[in-house]
CSV table of C-alpha atoms and ligand atoms in Angstrom, one decimal:
chain,number,residue,atom,x,y,z
P,26,MET,CA,85.4,51.2,-21.0
P,27,ALA,CA,82.6,51.2,-22.5
P,28,ALA,CA,83.3,47.3,-24.3
P,29,SER,CA,84.5,46.4,-20.6
P,30,TYR,CA,81.2,47.7,-18.1
P,31,LEU,CA,79.1,45.7,-20.7
P,32,ALA,CA,81.1,42.8,-20.6
P,33,ASP,CA,81.2,43.5,-16.9
P,34,ASN,CA,77.8,43.7,-16.1
P,35,GLN,CA,76.4,41.6,-18.6
P,36,GLN,CA,75.3,38.5,-16.3
P,37,ARG,CA,73.7,40.8,-14.0
P,38,PHE,CA,71.9,42.7,-16.8
P,39,LEU,CA,70.8,39.2,-17.5
P,40,ASP,CA,69.6,38.5,-13.8
P,41,GLU,CA,68.2,41.4,-13.6
P,42,LEU,CA,66.0,40.6,-17.3
P,43,LEU,CA,64.9,37.5,-16.1
P,44,ASP,CA,63.2,38.1,-12.4
P,45,TRP,CA,61.5,40.8,-14.2
P,46,LEU,CA,60.4,38.2,-16.6
P,47,ARG,CA,58.9,35.9,-13.3
P,48,ILE,CA,56.2,38.6,-13.0
P,49,PRO,CA,53.2,37.3,-15.2
P,50,SER,CA,52.6,40.2,-16.1
P,51,VAL,CA,49.2,39.7,-19.3
P,52,SER,CA,47.6,42.2,-19.6
P,53,ALA,CA,44.2,40.5,-21.3
P,54,ASP,CA,43.1,39.0,-18.7
P,55,PRO,CA,42.3,40.5,-15.1
P,56,LYS,CA,43.7,37.4,-12.8
P,57,PHE,CA,46.9,39.1,-13.9
P,58,GLN,CA,46.6,42.3,-12.5
P,59,GLY,CA,48.1,42.7,-9.5
P,60,ASP,CA,51.0,40.5,-11.1
P,61,VAL,CA,50.7,43.6,-14.2
P,62,ARG,CA,51.2,45.9,-10.8
P,63,ARG,CA,54.4,43.9,-9.4
P,64,ALA,CA,55.9,44.2,-13.4
P,65,ALA,CA,55.5,47.8,-12.8
P,66,ASP,CA,57.5,48.6,-8.9
P,67,PHE,CA,59.8,46.0,-10.9
P,68,LEU,CA,61.0,48.4,-13.3
P,69,LYS,CA,60.3,51.8,-11.1
P,70,ALA,CA,62.9,50.6,-8.9
P,71,ARG,CA,65.3,49.8,-11.4
P,72,LEU,CA,65.2,53.4,-13.3
P,73,GLU,CA,66.5,54.8,-10.3
P,74,GLU,CA,68.3,52.6,-9.4
P,75,ALA,CA,69.9,54.0,-12.6
P,76,GLY,CA,69.6,56.8,-11.6
P,77,VAL,CA,66.8,58.6,-13.4
P,78,ASN,CA,64.8,60.9,-11.7
P,79,ASN,CA,61.4,61.3,-10.7
P,80,VAL,CA,60.3,58.1,-11.3
P,81,ALA,CA,56.5,57.1,-10.6
P,82,LEU,CA,53.6,55.2,-12.0
P,83,CYS,CA,51.6,57.2,-13.0
P,84,GLU,CA,48.2,55.5,-12.4
P,85,THR,CA,45.5,55.2,-15.4
P,86,ALA,CA,41.5,53.7,-15.1
P,87,GLY,CA,43.8,50.3,-16.3
P,88,ASN,CA,47.8,49.7,-15.8
P,89,PRO,CA,49.9,52.7,-14.6
P,90,ILE,CA,52.2,54.0,-16.8
P,91,VAL,CA,55.9,53.6,-14.9
P,92,TYR,CA,57.6,57.6,-16.6
P,93,GLY,CA,60.6,58.6,-15.4
P,94,ASP,CA,62.9,61.6,-16.9
P,95,TYR,CA,66.9,63.2,-16.6
P,96,LEU,CA,66.5,66.4,-18.0
P,97,THR,CA,70.3,67.9,-17.5
P,98,ASP,CA,70.3,70.7,-20.1
P,99,PRO,CA,67.8,73.0,-22.9
P,100,ALA,CA,70.5,73.1,-25.1
P,101,LEU,CA,70.6,69.6,-25.5
P,102,PRO,CA,67.4,67.5,-27.4
P,103,THR,CA,65.1,65.7,-25.2
P,104,VAL,CA,64.2,61.9,-26.5
P,105,LEU,CA,61.1,60.4,-25.0
P,106,VAL,CA,61.7,56.5,-24.8
P,107,TYR,CA,58.9,54.3,-25.3
P,108,GLY,CA,57.9,50.5,-24.4
P,109,HIS,CA,55.5,47.9,-22.7
P,110,TYR,CA,56.0,45.7,-19.1
P,111,ASP,CA,53.4,43.6,-20.3
P,112,VAL,CA,52.3,40.8,-22.6
P,113,GLN,CA,50.7,38.7,-24.4
P,114,PRO,CA,48.8,35.7,-22.7
P,115,ALA,CA,51.6,32.7,-22.3
P,116,ASP,CA,48.1,30.2,-23.6
P,117,PRO,CA,49.1,27.8,-24.4
P,118,TYR,CA,51.0,26.7,-21.4
P,119,GLU,CA,51.0,22.6,-23.2
P,120,LEU,CA,53.3,24.0,-25.6
P,121,TRP,CA,56.0,25.2,-24.2
P,122,GLN,CA,59.1,23.8,-23.9
P,123,SER,CA,59.9,25.7,-20.3
P,124,PRO,CA,57.5,27.4,-18.0
P,125,PRO,CA,57.0,30.5,-19.9
P,126,PHE,CA,56.9,32.8,-16.4
P,127,GLU,CA,59.9,29.9,-15.4
P,128,PRO,CA,62.5,32.4,-18.5
P,129,VAL,CA,65.8,29.9,-18.8
P,130,ILE,CA,68.9,30.4,-21.0
P,131,LYS,CA,69.3,27.7,-23.5
P,132,ASP,CA,71.4,27.4,-26.9
P,133,GLY,CA,72.3,31.9,-25.9
P,134,LYS,CA,68.6,33.2,-26.4
P,135,ILE,CA,66.5,33.6,-23.1
P,136,TYR,CA,62.9,32.0,-23.1
P,137,ALA,CA,59.9,33.2,-21.6
P,138,ARG,CA,57.3,35.3,-22.5
P,139,GLY,CA,57.7,38.9,-23.1
P,140,ALA,CA,61.5,38.3,-23.5
P,141,CYS,CA,61.3,40.0,-26.1
P,142,ASP,CA,57.6,41.6,-27.2
P,143,ASP,CA,58.5,43.9,-24.9
P,144,LYS,CA,60.2,43.7,-21.3
P,145,GLY,CA,63.7,42.4,-23.1
P,146,GLN,CA,63.6,44.9,-25.3
P,147,ALA,CA,62.5,47.6,-23.1
P,148,TYR,CA,65.3,47.0,-20.9
P,149,MET,CA,68.5,46.8,-22.6
P,150,HIS,CA,66.5,51.0,-22.7
P,151,VAL,CA,67.4,50.8,-19.1
P,152,LYS,CA,70.5,49.3,-18.7
P,153,ALA,CA,72.1,51.6,-21.7
P,154,PHE,CA,71.2,54.7,-19.5
P,155,GLU,CA,73.0,53.1,-16.4
P,156,MET,CA,75.0,52.3,-18.7
P,157,MET,CA,76.0,55.8,-20.1
P,158,MET,CA,76.2,57.3,-16.4
P,159,ARG,CA,78.1,54.3,-15.4
P,160,ASP,CA,81.3,54.0,-18.2
P,161,GLY,CA,83.4,57.7,-17.9
P,162,GLN,CA,82.7,57.4,-21.7
P,163,GLY,CA,80.9,61.1,-21.3
P,164,GLY,CA,77.0,60.4,-19.4
P,165,VAL,CA,74.4,60.6,-20.5
P,166,PRO,CA,73.9,63.0,-24.3
P,167,CYS,CA,70.7,64.2,-24.2
P,168,ASN,CA,67.7,65.0,-22.3
P,169,ILE,CA,65.8,61.4,-21.3
P,170,LYS,CA,62.0,60.3,-21.0
P,171,PHE,CA,60.8,57.6,-20.4
P,172,MET,CA,57.6,56.4,-20.8
P,173,ILE,CA,56.5,52.9,-20.6
P,174,GLU,CA,53.2,51.1,-20.3
P,175,GLY,CA,52.0,48.1,-19.1
P,176,GLU,CA,48.3,47.8,-21.5
P,177,GLU,CA,50.6,47.6,-26.0
P,178,GLU,CA,49.0,44.1,-26.3
P,179,ILE,CA,45.1,45.4,-25.2
P,180,GLY,CA,45.2,49.2,-27.3
P,181,SER,CA,47.0,50.8,-25.2
P,182,ASN,CA,43.5,52.9,-24.4
P,183,ASN,CA,44.6,55.2,-21.5
P,184,LEU,CA,48.4,55.9,-23.1
P,185,ALA,CA,45.8,57.1,-25.6
P,186,LEU,CA,44.0,59.6,-23.0
P,187,PHE,CA,47.6,59.6,-20.6
P,188,VAL,CA,49.8,61.1,-24.1
P,189,GLN,CA,46.4,63.5,-24.5
P,190,ALA,CA,46.4,65.1,-21.5
P,191,ASN,CA,50.2,65.2,-20.5
P,192,LYS,CA,51.4,66.9,-24.4
P,193,GLU,CA,53.9,69.2,-21.8
P,194,LYS,CA,55.2,66.4,-20.0
P,195,LEU,CA,55.4,64.2,-23.4
P,196,GLN,CA,57.2,67.4,-25.3
P,197,ALA,CA,60.9,65.8,-27.0
P,198,ASP,CA,62.1,65.7,-30.3
P,199,VAL,CA,62.3,61.9,-30.9
P,200,ILE,CA,59.9,59.4,-29.8
P,201,LEU,CA,62.9,56.3,-29.3
P,202,LEU,CA,60.9,53.0,-28.9
P,203,SER,CA,62.7,49.4,-28.7
P,204,ASP,CA,59.9,46.2,-29.7
P,205,THR,CA,60.6,45.5,-34.0
P,206,GLY,CA,62.9,43.3,-35.3
P,207,ILE,CA,66.3,43.4,-37.5
P,208,ILE,CA,66.5,41.4,-40.9
P,209,ALA,CA,68.9,38.6,-39.0
P,210,ASN,CA,71.9,39.6,-36.2
P,211,ASP,CA,74.5,39.8,-39.7
P,212,VAL,CA,71.9,42.3,-41.8
P,213,PRO,CA,71.0,45.3,-39.8
P,214,SER,CA,67.4,47.1,-40.6
P,215,ILE,CA,65.8,49.5,-39.1
P,216,GLU,CA,61.8,49.3,-39.3
P,217,VAL,CA,60.4,52.5,-40.9
P,218,GLY,CA,56.6,51.4,-40.4
P,219,LEU,CA,53.8,50.3,-39.0
P,220,ARG,CA,50.4,48.9,-40.1
P,221,GLY,CA,47.6,50.2,-38.9
P,222,LEU,CA,45.5,47.1,-37.2
P,223,SER,CA,40.6,47.6,-37.0
P,224,TYR,CA,39.9,44.2,-35.5
P,225,HIS,CA,35.7,42.6,-35.0
P,226,GLU,CA,34.7,39.9,-33.9
P,227,VAL,CA,31.6,39.1,-35.3
P,228,GLU,CA,28.2,36.3,-34.2
P,229,VAL,CA,26.1,34.3,-36.4
P,230,THR,CA,22.7,34.2,-35.0
P,231,GLY,CA,20.7,31.3,-36.6
P,232,PRO,CA,17.7,29.4,-35.3
P,233,ASN,CA,16.2,30.1,-32.0
P,234,ARG,CA,18.2,27.2,-30.3
P,235,ASP,CA,20.5,25.0,-31.1
P,236,LEU,CA,18.9,22.1,-33.4
P,237,HIS,CA,18.9,18.0,-33.4
P,238,SER,CA,21.0,18.0,-37.2
P,239,GLY,CA,18.8,15.0,-39.0
P,240,LEU,CA,15.3,16.2,-38.2
P,241,TYR,CA,16.2,20.2,-38.7
P,242,GLY,CA,18.9,19.6,-41.0
P,243,GLY,CA,18.4,20.7,-44.2
P,244,ALA,CA,15.8,22.8,-44.1
P,245,VAL,CA,17.2,25.1,-41.6
P,246,GLN,CA,20.7,27.3,-42.9
P,247,ASN,CA,23.2,26.2,-40.0
P,248,PRO,CA,25.2,29.5,-39.2
P,249,ILE,CA,28.4,27.6,-38.9
P,250,ASN,CA,28.3,27.1,-42.7
P,251,ALA,CA,27.3,29.9,-43.1
P,252,LEU,CA,29.9,32.1,-41.6
P,253,CYS,CA,32.4,30.1,-43.7
P,254,ALA,CA,30.9,31.1,-45.8
P,255,MET,CA,30.8,34.4,-45.0
P,256,ILE,CA,34.8,35.0,-44.5
P,257,ALA,CA,35.5,32.7,-47.0
P,258,SER,CA,33.7,35.0,-49.5
P,259,LEU,CA,36.1,38.2,-48.3
P,260,HIS,CA,38.5,37.5,-50.9
P,261,ASP,CA,38.9,36.3,-54.0
P,262,GLU,CA,40.9,34.2,-55.9
P,263,ASN,CA,43.8,36.5,-56.3
P,264,GLY,CA,44.1,37.1,-52.3
P,265,HIS,CA,42.2,40.5,-52.9
P,266,ILE,CA,40.2,41.8,-50.4
P,267,THR,CA,36.5,42.1,-51.8
P,268,ILE,CA,34.8,44.6,-49.1
P,269,PRO,CA,33.7,47.1,-51.8
P,270,ALA,CA,36.4,50.3,-51.3
P,271,PHE,CA,38.7,47.9,-49.1
P,272,TYR,CA,41.7,49.3,-51.7
P,273,ALA,CA,40.5,53.4,-52.8
P,274,ASN,CA,42.8,55.2,-49.6
P,275,VAL,CA,46.2,52.5,-49.9
P,276,GLU,CA,49.5,54.4,-51.3
P,277,GLU,CA,50.5,52.9,-53.9
P,278,LEU,CA,53.8,52.5,-53.6
P,279,THR,CA,55.9,53.4,-56.6
P,280,PRO,CA,58.3,51.1,-58.5
P,281,ALA,CA,61.3,53.2,-57.5
P,282,ALA,CA,60.1,52.9,-53.9
P,283,ARG,CA,58.9,49.0,-54.2
P,284,ALA,CA,62.1,48.4,-56.2
P,285,GLU,CA,64.2,49.9,-53.1
P,286,LEU,CA,62.4,47.8,-50.5
P,287,ALA,CA,63.2,44.6,-52.0
P,288,LYS,CA,67.1,45.8,-51.8
P,289,ALA,CA,65.9,44.2,-47.8
P,290,PRO,CA,68.0,40.9,-48.3
P,291,PHE,CA,64.9,37.9,-48.4
P,292,ASN,CA,65.2,34.3,-48.6
P,293,GLU,CA,61.7,32.6,-49.6
P,294,ALA,CA,62.6,29.2,-49.4
P,295,GLU,CA,64.2,30.4,-45.4
P,296,PHE,CA,60.9,32.3,-44.9
P,297,GLU,CA,58.6,28.8,-46.1
P,298,ALA,CA,60.6,25.9,-44.2
P,299,SER,CA,61.0,28.7,-41.4
P,300,ILE,CA,57.7,27.6,-40.6
P,301,GLY,CA,56.7,24.6,-42.6
P,302,LEU,CA,55.0,25.5,-45.3
P,303,PRO,CA,56.4,23.6,-48.6
P,304,VAL,CA,54.5,27.0,-49.8
P,305,ALA,CA,53.8,31.0,-49.2
P,306,TYR,CA,50.4,32.2,-50.5
P,307,GLY,CA,49.8,36.2,-50.9
P,308,GLU,CA,47.6,38.5,-53.1
P,309,ALA,CA,48.3,38.1,-56.6
P,310,GLY,CA,50.5,40.5,-57.7
P,311,TYR,CA,53.1,41.4,-54.8
P,312,SER,CA,55.6,40.1,-53.8
P,313,THR,CA,56.3,38.6,-49.3
P,314,PRO,CA,57.6,41.1,-48.0
P,315,GLU,CA,55.3,42.8,-49.3
P,316,ARG,CA,52.9,41.6,-48.5
P,317,THR,CA,52.9,41.5,-44.6
P,318,SER,CA,54.1,45.0,-44.9
P,319,ILE,CA,53.0,47.6,-47.7
P,320,ARG,CA,49.6,45.5,-48.5
P,321,PRO,CA,46.7,45.4,-46.5
P,322,THR,CA,45.5,42.4,-45.5
P,323,LEU,CA,42.4,40.3,-43.6
P,324,ASP,CA,42.6,36.9,-41.0
P,325,VAL,CA,40.1,35.1,-39.0
P,326,ASN,CA,42.4,35.3,-35.8
P,327,GLY,CA,39.7,32.8,-34.4
P,328,ILE,CA,36.8,30.5,-34.9
P,329,TRP,CA,34.1,28.9,-32.8
P,330,GLY,CA,30.4,27.6,-32.9
P,331,GLY,CA,28.3,23.7,-31.5
P,332,TYR,CA,30.0,21.1,-30.5
P,333,THR,CA,34.0,20.6,-30.3
P,334,GLY,CA,34.4,17.8,-27.5
P,335,GLU,CA,34.8,14.5,-27.9
P,336,GLY,CA,32.6,12.9,-30.2
P,337,ALA,CA,30.8,13.3,-32.4
P,338,LYS,CA,26.9,15.5,-31.3
P,339,THR,CA,24.8,15.6,-34.3
P,340,VAL,CA,23.5,19.5,-33.4
P,341,ILE,CA,22.6,22.3,-36.2
P,342,ALA,CA,24.6,25.2,-33.5
P,343,SER,CA,22.7,28.3,-33.2
P,344,LYS,CA,24.7,30.1,-32.8
P,345,ALA,CA,28.6,31.3,-35.0
P,346,PHE,CA,31.8,32.8,-34.3
P,347,ALA,CA,34.9,34.4,-35.4
P,348,LYS,CA,37.7,36.9,-34.5
P,349,ILE,CA,38.4,39.1,-37.8
P,350,SER,CA,41.4,41.3,-38.5
P,351,MET,CA,42.5,43.8,-40.8
P,352,ARG,CA,46.3,45.4,-40.9
P,353,LEU,CA,46.1,48.3,-43.0
P,354,VAL,CA,48.6,50.3,-44.9
P,355,PRO,CA,48.7,54.3,-45.5
P,356,ASN,CA,46.4,55.9,-46.1
P,357,GLN,CA,43.3,53.4,-44.5
P,358,THR,CA,42.1,54.5,-41.3
P,359,SER,CA,40.7,52.3,-38.3
P,360,ASP,CA,37.6,53.9,-38.5
P,361,GLU,CA,37.0,53.7,-42.3
P,362,ILE,CA,37.8,50.2,-42.8
P,363,THR,CA,35.7,48.9,-39.6
P,364,ALA,CA,32.7,51.5,-41.4
P,365,LEU,CA,32.9,49.0,-44.4
P,366,PHE,CA,33.2,46.1,-43.0
P,367,GLN,CA,30.7,46.5,-40.6
P,368,GLU,CA,28.0,47.0,-43.0
P,369,HIS,CA,29.7,44.0,-45.4
P,370,PHE,CA,29.9,41.9,-43.6
P,371,THR,CA,26.3,42.7,-42.2
P,372,ARG,CA,24.4,42.9,-45.9
P,373,ILE,CA,26.9,39.7,-46.6
P,374,ALA,CA,24.9,37.5,-44.0
P,375,PRO,CA,22.6,35.3,-45.8
P,376,ALA,CA,18.8,35.0,-46.0
P,377,GLY,CA,17.9,33.0,-42.2
P,378,VAL,CA,20.9,34.7,-40.1
P,379,THR,CA,21.6,37.4,-38.8
P,380,VAL,CA,25.1,39.5,-37.5
P,381,GLN,CA,26.3,41.6,-35.3
P,382,VAL,CA,29.3,42.3,-35.1
P,383,ARG,CA,31.6,44.4,-32.9
P,384,PRO,CA,34.9,45.9,-32.8
P,385,HIS,CA,37.4,46.0,-31.1
P,386,HIS,CA,40.5,48.1,-30.8
P,387,GLY,CA,42.4,49.4,-33.8
P,388,GLY,CA,45.5,51.5,-34.7
P,389,GLU,CA,46.4,53.9,-36.7
P,390,PRO,CA,49.2,53.1,-40.5
P,391,VAL,CA,52.9,54.8,-40.0
P,392,VAL,CA,55.9,55.5,-41.6
P,393,THR,CA,58.7,56.9,-40.6
P,394,PRO,CA,61.2,59.6,-41.8
P,395,THR,CA,64.4,58.0,-42.8
P,396,ASP,CA,65.3,62.1,-43.5
P,397,SER,CA,66.1,62.5,-40.1
P,398,ALA,CA,68.7,63.9,-37.5
P,399,ALA,CA,67.5,60.7,-35.6
P,400,TYR,CA,67.0,58.3,-38.2
P,401,ARG,CA,70.1,59.0,-38.9
P,402,ALA,CA,71.5,58.3,-35.9
P,403,ALA,CA,70.3,55.6,-35.3
P,404,ALA,CA,71.3,54.4,-38.9
P,405,ALA,CA,75.3,55.3,-37.8
P,406,ALA,CA,74.4,53.5,-34.3
P,407,MET,CA,74.0,50.7,-35.9
P,408,GLU,CA,76.5,50.3,-37.8
P,409,THR,CA,79.3,51.1,-35.7
P,410,THR,CA,77.8,48.0,-33.3
P,411,PHE,CA,77.1,46.4,-36.7
P,412,GLY,CA,79.6,46.3,-38.9
P,413,LYS,CA,77.1,47.4,-41.7
P,414,ALA,CA,75.4,49.9,-42.2
P,415,PRO,CA,71.3,49.2,-41.9
P,416,VAL,CA,68.3,48.4,-44.4
P,417,PRO,CA,65.3,51.0,-43.7
P,418,THR,CA,62.0,48.3,-43.5
P,419,ARG,CA,58.1,48.5,-44.1
P,420,GLY,CA,56.7,46.5,-40.8
P,421,GLY,CA,53.7,44.2,-40.8
P,422,GLY,CA,52.9,44.4,-36.8
P,423,SER,CA,51.1,47.1,-35.1
P,424,ILE,CA,51.8,49.5,-32.3
P,425,PRO,CA,49.2,52.5,-33.0
P,426,ILE,CA,50.0,54.5,-30.1
P,427,VAL,CA,53.1,55.1,-33.2
P,428,ALA,CA,51.3,57.4,-35.4
P,429,MET,CA,49.2,58.5,-32.5
P,430,PHE,CA,52.7,60.8,-31.0
P,431,LYS,CA,52.9,61.5,-34.6
P,432,SER,CA,49.5,63.1,-34.0
P,433,GLU,CA,48.7,63.9,-30.6
P,434,LEU,CA,52.0,65.4,-29.9
P,435,GLY,CA,54.5,66.4,-33.8
P,436,ILE,CA,56.9,63.8,-33.1
P,437,ASP,CA,58.0,61.1,-35.3
P,438,SER,CA,59.5,58.0,-34.2
P,439,VAL,CA,62.8,55.1,-34.7
P,440,LEU,CA,61.6,52.2,-34.5
P,441,LEU,CA,65.7,50.5,-33.2
P,442,GLY,CA,64.3,46.7,-32.5
P,443,PHE,CA,66.8,43.8,-32.2
P,444,GLY,CA,63.8,41.5,-32.4
P,445,LEU,CA,63.5,38.6,-35.1
P,446,ASP,CA,60.9,37.8,-36.6
P,447,SER,CA,61.3,33.7,-35.5
P,448,ASP,CA,61.8,35.0,-31.6
P,449,ALA,CA,57.7,33.3,-31.2
P,450,ILE,CA,56.9,36.7,-29.9
P,451,HIS,CA,53.4,36.4,-28.8
P,452,SER,CA,53.6,32.4,-29.8
P,453,PRO,CA,54.6,29.9,-27.1
P,454,ASN,CA,58.8,29.6,-26.1
P,455,GLU,CA,59.2,33.8,-27.6
P,456,HIS,CA,62.8,33.9,-27.1
P,457,PHE,CA,65.2,36.9,-27.3
P,458,GLY,CA,68.9,36.3,-28.0
P,459,VAL,CA,71.4,37.4,-25.5
P,460,PHE,CA,73.3,38.6,-28.7
P,461,ASN,CA,70.1,40.4,-29.3
P,462,PHE,CA,70.0,41.6,-26.1
P,463,LEU,CA,73.4,42.7,-25.1
P,464,LYS,CA,73.3,44.3,-28.9
P,465,GLY,CA,70.5,47.0,-28.3
P,466,ILE,CA,72.5,47.9,-24.9
P,467,GLU,CA,75.8,48.2,-26.7
P,468,THR,CA,73.8,50.0,-29.9
P,469,ILE,CA,71.6,53.1,-28.0
P,470,PRO,CA,74.2,54.8,-26.2
P,471,HIS,CA,75.9,55.3,-29.6
P,472,PHE,CA,71.8,57.0,-31.0
P,473,TYR,CA,72.1,59.6,-28.1
P,474,ARG,CA,75.4,59.8,-28.6
P,475,ASN,CA,74.8,61.1,-32.5
P,476,TYR,CA,72.1,62.7,-31.4
P,477,ALA,CA,73.5,64.9,-29.8
P,478,ALA,CA,75.7,65.6,-31.5
P,479,ALA,CA,73.8,66.2,-34.5
P,480,GLU,CA,71.1,68.1,-33.1
P,481,THR,CA,73.0,70.2,-29.7
P,482,ARG,CA,71.6,74.2,-30.0
V,15,BES,N1,55.6,44.0,-31.2
V,15,BES,C1,54.6,44.3,-31.7
V,15,BES,C2,54.4,44.7,-32.7
V,15,BES,C3,55.7,44.3,-33.7
V,15,BES,C4,56.1,43.6,-33.5
V,15,BES,C5,56.0,45.1,-34.9
V,15,BES,C6,57.2,43.3,-34.1
V,15,BES,C7,57.0,45.3,-35.8
V,15,BES,C8,57.4,43.6,-35.6
V,15,BES,C9,53.2,45.2,-30.4
V,15,BES,O1,53.9,44.2,-29.0
V,15,BES,C10,52.2,44.0,-31.0
V,15,BES,O2,52.1,42.8,-30.9
V,15,BES,N2,51.5,44.8,-31.2
V,15,BES,C11,49.7,44.1,-31.6
V,15,BES,C12,48.7,45.9,-31.7
V,15,BES,C13,48.6,45.1,-30.9
V,15,BES,C14,47.2,46.5,-30.8
V,15,BES,C15,47.3,44.3,-30.3
V,15,BES,C16,49.4,43.7,-32.9
V,15,BES,O3,50.4,44.0,-34.1
V,15,BES,O4,49.5,42.4,-33.1
V,16,MN,MN1,55.3,45.5,-28.2
V,17,MN,MN1,53.3,42.6,-28.6
């Protein structure tokens, strides 16, 4: 019985996940390189134990990709499971109530960096596979390929090359991933879109050295003042982005499509309260859920320069810096927006400073189909385990490889995520509900069974 297999083994499933979470697989910081590899080795061993075949670390110029498969019958559909075992840096450490790599379960939640994004969610797939192998409920009804990477949080550049070089090996009927969320534990949903990304570091240079702000103040363009003014000018009073042609290709949804998306329950007051704000803010003419899903945005992620130490230092800095990102929607492309940003931000520099724009990684937006056998299989699986049909939603986050799966392999994805917006991914005290972890393990086998029933040749 599936329910009893899960109940009988849930403590071990959690213990194993906690062991994995103890390995600080931070991809952004080279000092964790050895740990990243240990996390890959750990996953390889768990996949092998579960009965996955051909498990291997595929080497790249960066972190290894963990691949394995279970291919039993060409008449069955093939599902490629994607996930990532790398995590975001845990800083600032002092804001964690328990250390990020010493996972604890408290009030029904697993607290650790990567608990939700994405080790906890990727591990649901490993345990769902084990369960199908062992619970006597008919076995594994699809061909499955696992591909879990170690560089999602830094842009998936090496995975992109791996995908291009291994198109045959990666052929599948659908991609299944759990790296997104649901609306609430009693409001299941499936994300059917992700935003793209264009990310830049900008450097504004003024005088050739830091200057005394009394001797020189008033006579020179202050690079920090200039950078702030430039940034401030990127939005108008309606929250629109002022970069010329920024919206040129933005897909405008029909009123009917907007009404459809607006059916997803959303409570503005709860949203505001959950992040300690008196009022939400954003582009005029759009609701809060629209602002975080179907509309493109521009945000400063960090800004620095000058004196930030103790006390006061009267100085005009030589340089100022910022990291600026834009979330993109269909049919914007990261190349197009990167070029527009670079051109515009350089052009608006006031006299007395020079500007350099250095693009980082980007990614393309994607919309996934709802009229496919795979989507229906996922929706029916959630309906079975939540007792309620899921609502399709458009997500605000980015998983750049998903658009590439479509463009390079021609394969659509199903974003069968189980996280919550309140899980604090990328933040201190990231967590993942034990309920969500177990619900994922319970739901995934239903997806395979539903999909196989619809798609077996
Ligand atoms: N899993 C997230 C993306 C996500 C989270 C999508 C929640 C939808 C709901 C992913 O790991 C992530 O953090 N992506 C980055 C982009 C990447 C290029 C660093 C992001 O969205 O900032
Ligand atoms: Mn993720
Ligand atoms: Mn992430």
